[in-house]
Amino acid sequence: MPRPRPAALLAAAALLAAGCSSGVKLVPVSGIVLIDGQPLTHGTVQVSPADYRAASGPIGPDGRFTLTTLVPNDGVLVGTHPAAVAANESQGPGAQKWHAPKKYVSPDGSGLTVMIDGPTNDLKIELTWAGGKPFVETTGSAKE
C-alpha cells in the first residue's frame, strides 16, 4: 500500500479545516452600552448565538466594548442573538455593587436581543433602571 504524501495530507487537512468553519461568519463588532441614556462604565457584554460560541467583551469607562469569540476582537456570528450585560463590581468580601439591574445578567432572561448583519462599530445596547438606581448587595459574610 503506498504511503500518503505530505502535500496530500496538508491539502486534506486544509479541506477539513475549511469544512469545519463553513457557514460560520464572524464579523468585528463594537459599540456602546447605555443605561437610562448615559454610558454604563462597568461590566461585560455577552452575545450568545444559539448554535455557536458566545462572544463577550469588557465595558470601558466610556461605555464602549468590543466583542471577542475565538481570538481578540474577532467579533460575533452574523444573525440575531440574545444578549446580556453583567455590571457588578466587587466591593470586598461578601459585597458587590450593581451598576445595572440583575435582570440583564443572563442572555435567557435579559430581554436583550442584538441583530448583527455585518461589521459595525456602533452597536448600541440600551438598558434602564426603570426607576431604580445602583446598589450594593451584601451577603451574610459582609460586615455592615
JSON list of C-alpha atoms in Angstrom, two decimals:
[
{"chain": "A", "resi": 1, "resn": "MET", "atom": "CA", "xyz": [0.00, 0.00, 0.00]},
{"chain": "A", "resi": 2, "resn": "PRO", "atom": "CA", "xyz": [1.50, 3.42, -0.96]},
{"chain": "A", "resi": 3, "resn": "ARG", "atom": "CA", "xyz": [2.33, 5.91, 1.78]},
{"chain": "A", "resi": 4, "resn": "PRO", "atom": "CA", "xyz": [0.42, 9.21, 1.77]},
{"chain": "A", "resi": 5, "resn": "ARG", "atom": "CA", "xyz": [2.44, 12.17, 0.56]},
{"chain": "A", "resi": 6, "resn": "PRO", "atom": "CA", "xyz": [2.93, 15.16, 2.87]},
{"chain": "A", "resi": 7, "resn": "ALA", "atom": "CA", "xyz": [1.39, 17.53, 0.30]},
{"chain": "A", "resi": 8, "resn": "ALA", "atom": "CA", "xyz": [-1.72, 15.36, 0.09]},
{"chain": "A", "resi": 9, "resn": "LEU", "atom": "CA", "xyz": [-2.01, 15.29, 3.87]},
{"chain": "A", "resi": 10, "resn": "LEU", "atom": "CA", "xyz": [-1.72, 19.09, 4.05]},
{"chain": "A", "resi": 11, "resn": "ALA", "atom": "CA", "xyz": [-4.38, 19.52, 1.36]},
{"chain": "A", "resi": 12, "resn": "ALA", "atom": "CA", "xyz": [-6.72, 17.13, 3.18]},
{"chain": "A", "resi": 13, "resn": "ALA", "atom": "CA", "xyz": [-6.16, 18.96, 6.47]},
{"chain": "A", "resi": 14, "resn": "ALA", "atom": "CA", "xyz": [-6.90, 22.31, 4.80]},
{"chain": "A", "resi": 15, "resn": "LEU", "atom": "CA", "xyz": [-10.14, 20.97, 3.30]},
{"chain": "A", "resi": 16, "resn": "LEU", "atom": "CA", "xyz": [-11.19, 19.51, 6.65]},
{"chain": "A", "resi": 17, "resn": "ALA", "atom": "CA", "xyz": [-10.48, 22.79, 8.43]},
{"chain": "A", "resi": 18, "resn": "ALA", "atom": "CA", "xyz": [-12.42, 24.74, 5.80]},
{"chain": "A", "resi": 19, "resn": "GLY", "atom": "CA", "xyz": [-15.34, 22.33, 6.13]},
{"chain": "A", "resi": 20, "resn": "CYS", "atom": "CA", "xyz": [-15.47, 22.81, 9.90]},
{"chain": "A", "resi": 21, "resn": "SER", "atom": "CA", "xyz": [-15.82, 26.55, 9.54]},
{"chain": "A", "resi": 22, "resn": "SER", "atom": "CA", "xyz": [-18.16, 26.61, 6.52]},
{"chain": "A", "resi": 23, "resn": "GLY", "atom": "CA", "xyz": [-21.19, 28.74, 7.14]},
{"chain": "A", "resi": 24, "resn": "VAL", "atom": "CA", "xyz": [-19.67, 30.42, 10.19]},
{"chain": "A", "resi": 25, "resn": "LYS", "atom": "CA", "xyz": [-19.14, 34.11, 9.61]},
{"chain": "A", "resi": 26, "resn": "LEU", "atom": "CA", "xyz": [-17.71, 36.17, 12.44]},
{"chain": "A", "resi": 27, "resn": "VAL", "atom": "CA", "xyz": [-17.70, 39.92, 11.91]},
{"chain": "A", "resi": 28, "resn": "PRO", "atom": "CA", "xyz": [-15.99, 42.61, 14.01]},
{"chain": "A", "resi": 29, "resn": "VAL", "atom": "CA", "xyz": [-18.46, 44.26, 16.39]},
{"chain": "A", "resi": 30, "resn": "SER", "atom": "CA", "xyz": [-18.02, 47.06, 18.89]},
{"chain": "A", "resi": 31, "resn": "GLY", "atom": "CA", "xyz": [-20.39, 49.57, 20.37]},
{"chain": "A", "resi": 32, "resn": "ILE", "atom": "CA", "xyz": [-21.67, 51.24, 23.50]},
{"chain": "A", "resi": 33, "resn": "VAL", "atom": "CA", "xyz": [-23.87, 50.29, 26.43]},
{"chain": "A", "resi": 34, "resn": "LEU", "atom": "CA", "xyz": [-26.18, 52.99, 27.77]},
{"chain": "A", "resi": 35, "resn": "ILE", "atom": "CA", "xyz": [-28.25, 52.92, 30.92]},
{"chain": "A", "resi": 36, "resn": "ASP", "atom": "CA", "xyz": [-31.02, 55.50, 31.05]},
{"chain": "A", "resi": 37, "resn": "GLY", "atom": "CA", "xyz": [-29.21, 57.36, 28.25]},
{"chain": "A", "resi": 38, "resn": "GLN", "atom": "CA", "xyz": [-25.80, 57.51, 29.99]},
{"chain": "A", "resi": 39, "resn": "PRO", "atom": "CA", "xyz": [-22.75, 55.29, 29.27]},
{"chain": "A", "resi": 40, "resn": "LEU", "atom": "CA", "xyz": [-22.50, 52.27, 31.57]},
{"chain": "A", "resi": 41, "resn": "THR", "atom": "CA", "xyz": [-18.97, 52.37, 32.99]},
{"chain": "A", "resi": 42, "resn": "HIS", "atom": "CA", "xyz": [-18.53, 48.84, 34.40]},
{"chain": "A", "resi": 43, "resn": "GLY", "atom": "CA", "xyz": [-19.32, 45.34, 33.27]},
{"chain": "A", "resi": 44, "resn": "THR", "atom": "CA", "xyz": [-19.20, 42.87, 30.43]},
{"chain": "A", "resi": 45, "resn": "VAL", "atom": "CA", "xyz": [-21.34, 42.39, 27.33]},
{"chain": "A", "resi": 46, "resn": "GLN", "atom": "CA", "xyz": [-22.17, 38.87, 26.14]},
{"chain": "A", "resi": 47, "resn": "VAL", "atom": "CA", "xyz": [-23.86, 37.93, 22.86]},
{"chain": "A", "resi": 48, "resn": "SER", "atom": "CA", "xyz": [-24.98, 34.28, 22.68]},
{"chain": "A", "resi": 49, "resn": "PRO", "atom": "CA", "xyz": [-25.67, 32.72, 19.27]},
{"chain": "A", "resi": 50, "resn": "ALA", "atom": "CA", "xyz": [-27.86, 29.61, 19.59]},
{"chain": "A", "resi": 51, "resn": "ASP", "atom": "CA", "xyz": [-25.52, 27.24, 17.74]},
{"chain": "A", "resi": 52, "resn": "TYR", "atom": "CA", "xyz": [-22.08, 28.73, 18.30]},
{"chain": "A", "resi": 53, "resn": "ARG", "atom": "CA", "xyz": [-19.77, 30.08, 20.99]},
{"chain": "A", "resi": 54, "resn": "ALA", "atom": "CA", "xyz": [-20.79, 33.23, 22.83]},
{"chain": "A", "resi": 55, "resn": "ALA", "atom": "CA", "xyz": [-18.91, 36.46, 22.18]},
{"chain": "A", "resi": 56, "resn": "SER", "atom": "CA", "xyz": [-18.07, 38.83, 25.02]},
{"chain": "A", "resi": 57, "resn": "GLY", "atom": "CA", "xyz": [-16.15, 41.97, 25.83]},
{"chain": "A", "resi": 58, "resn": "PRO", "atom": "CA", "xyz": [-15.47, 44.23, 28.79]},
{"chain": "A", "resi": 59, "resn": "ILE", "atom": "CA", "xyz": [-17.17, 47.60, 29.02]},
{"chain": "A", "resi": 60, "resn": "GLY", "atom": "CA", "xyz": [-14.73, 50.51, 29.28]},
{"chain": "A", "resi": 61, "resn": "PRO", "atom": "CA", "xyz": [-15.13, 53.69, 31.35]},
{"chain": "A", "resi": 62, "resn": "ASP", "atom": "CA", "xyz": [-16.72, 55.38, 28.32]},
{"chain": "A", "resi": 63, "resn": "GLY", "atom": "CA", "xyz": [-19.35, 52.63, 27.95]},
{"chain": "A", "resi": 64, "resn": "ARG", "atom": "CA", "xyz": [-17.67, 51.13, 24.85]},
{"chain": "A", "resi": 65, "resn": "PHE", "atom": "CA", "xyz": [-17.00, 47.44, 24.25]},
{"chain": "A", "resi": 66, "resn": "THR", "atom": "CA", "xyz": [-15.51, 45.18, 21.53]},
{"chain": "A", "resi": 67, "resn": "LEU", "atom": "CA", "xyz": [-16.66, 41.58, 21.14]},
{"chain": "A", "resi": 68, "resn": "THR", "atom": "CA", "xyz": [-14.43, 38.51, 21.06]},
{"chain": "A", "resi": 69, "resn": "THR", "atom": "CA", "xyz": [-15.47, 34.95, 20.17]},
{"chain": "A", "resi": 70, "resn": "LEU", "atom": "CA", "xyz": [-12.28, 33.00, 19.41]},
{"chain": "A", "resi": 71, "resn": "VAL", "atom": "CA", "xyz": [-9.40, 35.46, 19.19]},
{"chain": "A", "resi": 72, "resn": "PRO", "atom": "CA", "xyz": [-9.25, 39.05, 20.50]},
{"chain": "A", "resi": 73, "resn": "ASN", "atom": "CA", "xyz": [-11.63, 41.42, 18.74]},
{"chain": "A", "resi": 74, "resn": "ASP", "atom": "CA", "xyz": [-12.76, 38.92, 16.07]},
{"chain": "A", "resi": 75, "resn": "GLY", "atom": "CA", "xyz": [-16.41, 39.77, 16.70]},
{"chain": "A", "resi": 76, "resn": "VAL", "atom": "CA", "xyz": [-19.52, 37.64, 16.68]},
{"chain": "A", "resi": 77, "resn": "LEU", "atom": "CA", "xyz": [-21.53, 35.36, 14.43]},
{"chain": "A", "resi": 78, "resn": "VAL", "atom": "CA", "xyz": [-23.85, 37.09, 11.95]},
{"chain": "A", "resi": 79, "resn": "GLY", "atom": "CA", "xyz": [-27.52, 36.83, 12.97]},
{"chain": "A", "resi": 80, "resn": "THR", "atom": "CA", "xyz": [-29.99, 37.87, 15.65]},
{"chain": "A", "resi": 81, "resn": "HIS", "atom": "CA", "xyz": [-28.92, 36.76, 19.11]},
{"chain": "A", "resi": 82, "resn": "PRO", "atom": "CA", "xyz": [-29.85, 37.14, 22.78]},
{"chain": "A", "resi": 83, "resn": "ALA", "atom": "CA", "xyz": [-27.50, 39.38, 24.74]},
{"chain": "A", "resi": 84, "resn": "ALA", "atom": "CA", "xyz": [-26.63, 40.05, 28.36]},
{"chain": "A", "resi": 85, "resn": "VAL", "atom": "CA", "xyz": [-24.83, 42.71, 30.37]},
{"chain": "A", "resi": 86, "resn": "ALA", "atom": "CA", "xyz": [-23.27, 41.80, 33.72]},
{"chain": "A", "resi": 87, "resn": "ALA", "atom": "CA", "xyz": [-22.49, 45.05, 35.51]},
{"chain": "A", "resi": 88, "resn": "ASN", "atom": "CA", "xyz": [-21.43, 44.15, 39.02]},
{"chain": "A", "resi": 89, "resn": "GLU", "atom": "CA", "xyz": [-18.24, 45.13, 40.79]},
{"chain": "A", "resi": 90, "resn": "SER", "atom": "CA", "xyz": [-16.67, 43.58, 43.90]},
{"chain": "A", "resi": 91, "resn": "GLN", "atom": "CA", "xyz": [-16.72, 45.82, 46.96]},
{"chain": "A", "resi": 92, "resn": "GLY", "atom": "CA", "xyz": [-14.71, 43.40, 49.09]},
{"chain": "A", "resi": 93, "resn": "PRO", "atom": "CA", "xyz": [-15.62, 40.10, 50.74]},
{"chain": "A", "resi": 94, "resn": "GLY", "atom": "CA", "xyz": [-19.36, 39.48, 50.58]},
{"chain": "A", "resi": 95, "resn": "ALA", "atom": "CA", "xyz": [-20.31, 42.74, 48.87]},
{"chain": "A", "resi": 96, "resn": "GLN", "atom": "CA", "xyz": [-20.78, 43.83, 45.29]},
{"chain": "A", "resi": 97, "resn": "LYS", "atom": "CA", "xyz": [-22.06, 46.96, 43.62]},
{"chain": "A", "resi": 98, "resn": "TRP", "atom": "CA", "xyz": [-24.60, 46.58, 40.83]},
{"chain": "A", "resi": 99, "resn": "HIS", "atom": "CA", "xyz": [-24.23, 49.24, 38.11]},
{"chain": "A", "resi": 100, "resn": "ALA", "atom": "CA", "xyz": [-27.22, 47.83, 36.18]},
{"chain": "A", "resi": 101, "resn": "PRO", "atom": "CA", "xyz": [-30.19, 45.70, 37.21]},
{"chain": "A", "resi": 102, "resn": "LYS", "atom": "CA", "xyz": [-29.52, 42.00, 37.77]},
{"chain": "A", "resi": 103, "resn": "LYS", "atom": "CA", "xyz": [-32.14, 41.05, 35.17]},
{"chain": "A", "resi": 104, "resn": "TYR", "atom": "CA", "xyz": [-29.63, 41.83, 32.39]},
{"chain": "A", "resi": 105, "resn": "VAL", "atom": "CA", "xyz": [-27.07, 39.23, 33.59]},
{"chain": "A", "resi": 106, "resn": "SER", "atom": "CA", "xyz": [-28.47, 36.21, 31.71]},
{"chain": "A", "resi": 107, "resn": "PRO", "atom": "CA", "xyz": [-28.99, 36.12, 27.93]},
{"chain": "A", "resi": 108, "resn": "ASP", "atom": "CA", "xyz": [-32.04, 33.91, 28.56]},
{"chain": "A", "resi": 109, "resn": "GLY", "atom": "CA", "xyz": [-33.84, 36.39, 30.81]},
{"chain": "A", "resi": 110, "resn": "SER", "atom": "CA", "xyz": [-32.40, 39.79, 29.94]},
{"chain": "A", "resi": 111, "resn": "GLY", "atom": "CA", "xyz": [-34.89, 40.65, 27.23]},
{"chain": "A", "resi": 112, "resn": "LEU", "atom": "CA", "xyz": [-31.97, 41.98, 25.16]},
{"chain": "A", "resi": 113, "resn": "THR", "atom": "CA", "xyz": [-31.51, 40.98, 21.53]},
{"chain": "A", "resi": 114, "resn": "VAL", "atom": "CA", "xyz": [-28.95, 42.23, 19.03]},
{"chain": "A", "resi": 115, "resn": "MET", "atom": "CA", "xyz": [-29.05, 41.93, 15.25]},
{"chain": "A", "resi": 116, "resn": "ILE", "atom": "CA", "xyz": [-25.65, 41.54, 13.61]},
{"chain": "A", "resi": 117, "resn": "ASP", "atom": "CA", "xyz": [-25.79, 41.76, 9.82]},
{"chain": "A", "resi": 118, "resn": "GLY", "atom": "CA", "xyz": [-22.22, 42.86, 9.19]},
{"chain": "A", "resi": 119, "resn": "PRO", "atom": "CA", "xyz": [-19.20, 44.56, 10.75]},
{"chain": "A", "resi": 120, "resn": "THR", "atom": "CA", "xyz": [-20.11, 47.51, 12.97]},
{"chain": "A", "resi": 121, "resn": "ASN", "atom": "CA", "xyz": [-18.50, 49.82, 15.49]},
{"chain": "A", "resi": 122, "resn": "ASP", "atom": "CA", "xyz": [-21.75, 51.45, 16.61]},
{"chain": "A", "resi": 123, "resn": "LEU", "atom": "CA", "xyz": [-23.90, 48.68, 18.11]},
{"chain": "A", "resi": 124, "resn": "LYS", "atom": "CA", "xyz": [-25.99, 50.29, 20.83]},
{"chain": "A", "resi": 125, "resn": "ILE", "atom": "CA", "xyz": [-27.30, 48.32, 23.80]},
{"chain": "A", "resi": 126, "resn": "GLU", "atom": "CA", "xyz": [-29.77, 50.30, 25.89]},
{"chain": "A", "resi": 127, "resn": "LEU", "atom": "CA", "xyz": [-30.61, 49.40, 29.49]},
{"chain": "A", "resi": 128, "resn": "THR", "atom": "CA", "xyz": [-32.85, 51.04, 32.07]},
{"chain": "A", "resi": 129, "resn": "TRP", "atom": "CA", "xyz": [-33.12, 51.15, 35.82]},
{"chain": "A", "resi": 130, "resn": "ALA", "atom": "CA", "xyz": [-36.88, 51.72, 35.42]},
{"chain": "A", "resi": 131, "resn": "GLY", "atom": "CA", "xyz": [-36.85, 53.96, 38.47]},
{"chain": "A", "resi": 132, "resn": "GLY", "atom": "CA", "xyz": [-34.17, 52.03, 40.37]},
{"chain": "A", "resi": 133, "resn": "LYS", "atom": "CA", "xyz": [-30.55, 53.00, 40.95]},
{"chain": "A", "resi": 134, "resn": "PRO", "atom": "CA", "xyz": [-27.13, 51.39, 41.54]},
{"chain": "A", "resi": 135, "resn": "PHE", "atom": "CA", "xyz": [-26.92, 49.49, 44.82]},
{"chain": "A", "resi": 136, "resn": "VAL", "atom": "CA", "xyz": [-24.52, 47.47, 46.96]},
{"chain": "A", "resi": 137, "resn": "GLU", "atom": "CA", "xyz": [-25.59, 43.91, 47.71]},
{"chain": "A", "resi": 138, "resn": "THR", "atom": "CA", "xyz": [-24.11, 42.15, 50.72]},
{"chain": "A", "resi": 139, "resn": "THR", "atom": "CA", "xyz": [-24.12, 38.53, 51.80]},
{"chain": "A", "resi": 140, "resn": "GLY", "atom": "CA", "xyz": [-24.05, 37.19, 55.36]},
{"chain": "A", "resi": 141, "resn": "SER", "atom": "CA", "xyz": [-20.23, 37.32, 55.44]},
{"chain": "A", "resi": 142, "resn": "ALA", "atom": "CA", "xyz": [-20.02, 41.06, 54.76]},
{"chain": "A", "resi": 143, "resn": "LYS", "atom": "CA", "xyz": [-19.53, 43.49, 57.62]},
{"chain": "A", "resi": 144, "resn": "GLU", "atom": "CA", "xyz": [-22.00, 46.32, 57.70]}
]
